[in-house]
Amino acid sequence: MVSLGEMVAYLPIPGGHIKLAERFVDRALSFTMGWNYWYNWTIILPAELSAAAILINFWNRDTSLNPAWITICMVVVIVINFMGAGIYGEAEFIFASIKVITITGLIILGIVLDLGGGPNHDRIGFRYWKNPGPFAQYEGIGGAKGRFLGWWGVMSQAAFSFIGTEIVAIAAGEAKNPRRNLPKAIRRVYIRILLFYIGGTIIIGWLVPYTDDRLNLASGDAASSPFVIAIENAGIKGLPSVRIRSFMSIDADRRRSSMPPC
C-alpha cells in the first residue's frame, strides 16, 4: 500500500492501480486486473446485501422477508451511488465512523470483560488460550500441522477482507491535492489493520473458545457472532442489539461470521 501510495501520488490518474498496471507493466495485466476487480465487487454486493438481511433477522426471525430487506438495502446503495462522489464520500464517512466507534468500543469492552469487569465479575484472562487453546485443529488433524492448516484455512477466506484499502488510490483522480493527501491516507492503513482486524481477533480469542456450540457458522444468524456471545456470557442485556444495529451500515465491511474458527 505504501508503494501504491508513492506511485499514485506521482501519477494521480483516474483508474488508480488498474491504470498504473497498464502504464508500468502491460495492458494485458491492466485488462486482467480490471475484470478481476469488477468481478470482486460484483460478488461482494450480493454478499453484503445478504449480510444486511441476516443482521436484520437478529430481531425479526421471519426469513421469508429477506428478499424485501435485501431490496430495501439495495435501493439505498443505488441511490447513494447516483448522488455523485460528494454525497457518496459523506455517506462513506458516516458509515465508516459508526463502525470505527463500534469496533473501538467492542475492543475496550472486550478488555474490560476479560479482566472481570462484567456483571458476573468473571476474570477470563488467557483461560481459553490454555483450554481449548488458541488454534483449532483443522478437520481433526492433530499436532502443529492441524493448527497451521486451521490458521491457513482462515487466512484463505479472510484475505478478501482487506480488499477496499486500494480505493484510496482509485480516488486519486478526484482528490484535492493528491500528492499531499493520498500518502497521508495510505500510511494510516496499517494502523487500522493492526487495531481493528488483528486487535479485534485477539479480543475474540480471549472471550470465546472456538468450541462454543453457539459459533454455528451454518446458522446464518447474527447471534452466532463471537462478540454477541461474549456479551451474553457476561450477562449484559440489550448490548447485543446495539452491537448488531451499529454494524447495519451499508458499506463494504467484511463479515467475519463467514470464517471458520482459528
mmCIF file of N, CA, C and O in Angstrom, residues 2-13 20 169 172 177-184 186:
data_model
loop_
_atom_site.group_PDB
_atom_site.id
_atom_site.type_symbol
_atom_site.label_atom_id
_atom_site.label_comp_id
_atom_site.label_asym_id
_atom_site.label_seq_id
_atom_site.Cartn_x
_atom_site.Cartn_y
_atom_site.Cartn_z
ATOM 1 N N VAL A 2 1.987 1.227 0.713
ATOM 2 C CA VAL A 2 2.868 2.389 0.712
ATOM 3 C C VAL A 2 3.463 2.591 -0.681
ATOM 4 O O VAL A 2 3.568 3.717 -1.181
ATOM 5 N N SER A 3 3.840 1.484 -1.331
ATOM 6 C CA SER A 3 4.366 1.578 -2.693
ATOM 7 C C SER A 3 3.306 2.128 -3.634
ATOM 8 O O SER A 3 3.587 2.980 -4.492
ATOM 9 N N LEU A 4 2.069 1.650 -3.480
ATOM 10 C CA LEU A 4 0.971 2.157 -4.297
ATOM 11 C C LEU A 4 0.756 3.639 -4.039
ATOM 12 O O LEU A 4 0.477 4.413 -4.965
ATOM 13 N N GLY A 5 0.887 4.044 -2.779
ATOM 14 C CA GLY A 5 0.727 5.450 -2.444
ATOM 15 C C GLY A 5 1.761 6.319 -3.118
ATOM 16 O O GLY A 5 1.450 7.413 -3.599
ATOM 17 N N GLU A 6 2.999 5.836 -3.167
ATOM 18 C CA GLU A 6 4.047 6.601 -3.842
ATOM 19 C C GLU A 6 3.758 6.727 -5.336
ATOM 20 O O GLU A 6 3.932 7.798 -5.931
ATOM 21 N N MET A 7 3.305 5.612 -5.948
ATOM 22 C CA MET A 7 3.049 5.632 -7.392
ATOM 23 C C MET A 7 1.885 6.541 -7.745
ATOM 24 O O MET A 7 1.946 7.320 -8.701
ATOM 25 N N VAL A 8 0.801 6.448 -6.964
ATOM 26 C CA VAL A 8 -0.389 7.208 -7.312
ATOM 27 C C VAL A 8 -0.222 8.683 -6.930
ATOM 28 O O VAL A 8 -0.884 9.555 -7.506
ATOM 29 N N ALA A 9 0.645 8.979 -5.967
ATOM 30 C CA ALA A 9 0.935 10.378 -5.657
ATOM 31 C C ALA A 9 1.778 11.001 -6.774
ATOM 32 O O ALA A 9 1.632 12.191 -7.096
ATOM 33 N N TYR A 10 2.649 10.194 -7.380
ATOM 34 C CA TYR A 10 3.450 10.660 -8.503
ATOM 35 C C TYR A 10 2.600 10.826 -9.754
ATOM 36 O O TYR A 10 2.761 11.792 -10.506
ATOM 37 N N LEU A 11 1.644 9.876 -9.977
ATOM 38 C CA LEU A 11 0.754 9.924 -11.135
ATOM 39 C C LEU A 11 -0.691 9.746 -10.668
ATOM 40 O O LEU A 11 -1.243 8.654 -10.727
ATOM 41 N N PRO A 12 -1.319 10.798 -10.164
ATOM 42 C CA PRO A 12 -2.710 10.692 -9.683
ATOM 43 C C PRO A 12 -3.709 10.666 -10.845
ATOM 44 O O PRO A 12 -4.415 11.635 -11.108
ATOM 45 N N ILE A 13 -3.754 9.553 -11.553
ATOM 46 C CA ILE A 13 -4.594 9.424 -12.739
ATOM 47 C C ILE A 13 -5.864 8.653 -12.410
ATOM 48 O O ILE A 13 -5.875 7.806 -11.506
ATOM 49 N N LEU A 20 -2.303 2.175 -13.501
ATOM 50 C CA LEU A 20 -0.865 2.139 -13.240
ATOM 51 C C LEU A 20 -0.261 0.831 -13.740
ATOM 52 O O LEU A 20 0.888 0.808 -14.197
ATOM 53 N N ALA A 169 -6.376 4.777 -3.706
ATOM 54 C CA ALA A 169 -5.688 5.035 -4.970
ATOM 55 C C ALA A 169 -6.677 5.298 -6.097
ATOM 56 O O ALA A 169 -6.418 6.118 -6.982
ATOM 57 N N ALA A 172 -7.696 8.855 -6.555
ATOM 58 C CA ALA A 172 -6.634 9.838 -6.829
ATOM 59 C C ALA A 172 -7.037 10.847 -7.887
ATOM 60 O O ALA A 172 -6.680 12.032 -7.809
ATOM 61 N N ASN A 177 -5.436 17.965 -4.073
ATOM 62 C CA ASN A 177 -4.024 17.906 -3.696
ATOM 63 C C ASN A 177 -3.595 16.470 -3.392
ATOM 64 O O ASN A 177 -3.172 16.152 -2.276
ATOM 65 N N PRO A 178 -3.702 15.548 -4.370
ATOM 66 C CA PRO A 178 -3.418 14.138 -4.112
ATOM 67 C C PRO A 178 -1.985 13.866 -3.680
ATOM 68 O O PRO A 178 -1.742 12.919 -2.931
ATOM 69 N N ARG A 179 -1.038 14.676 -4.134
ATOM 70 C CA ARG A 179 0.353 14.411 -3.772
ATOM 71 C C ARG A 179 0.621 14.666 -2.296
ATOM 72 O O ARG A 179 1.624 14.193 -1.761
ATOM 73 N N ARG A 180 -0.251 15.377 -1.642
ATOM 74 C CA ARG A 180 -0.109 15.593 -0.196
ATOM 75 C C ARG A 180 -1.042 14.703 0.600
ATOM 76 O O ARG A 180 -0.650 14.123 1.618
ATOM 77 N N ASN A 181 -2.293 14.558 0.133
ATOM 78 C CA ASN A 181 -3.304 13.868 0.930
ATOM 79 C C ASN A 181 -3.265 12.347 0.805
ATOM 80 O O ASN A 181 -3.515 11.631 1.780
ATOM 81 N N LEU A 182 -2.981 11.821 -0.398
ATOM 82 C CA LEU A 182 -3.010 10.367 -0.581
ATOM 83 C C LEU A 182 -1.941 9.634 0.227
ATOM 84 O O LEU A 182 -2.246 8.623 0.859
ATOM 85 N N PRO A 183 -0.695 10.088 0.234
ATOM 86 C CA PRO A 183 0.294 9.392 1.078
ATOM 87 C C PRO A 183 -0.095 9.382 2.557
ATOM 88 O O PRO A 183 0.114 8.386 3.257
ATOM 89 N N LYS A 184 -0.676 10.491 3.037
ATOM 90 C CA LYS A 184 -1.105 10.549 4.431
ATOM 91 C C LYS A 184 -2.179 9.508 4.711
ATOM 92 O O LYS A 184 -2.160 8.831 5.753
ATOM 93 N N ILE A 186 -2.856 6.686 2.988
ATOM 94 C CA ILE A 186 -2.390 5.307 2.815
ATOM 95 C C ILE A 186 -1.492 4.883 3.969
ATOM 96 O O ILE A 186 -1.505 3.715 4.376
#
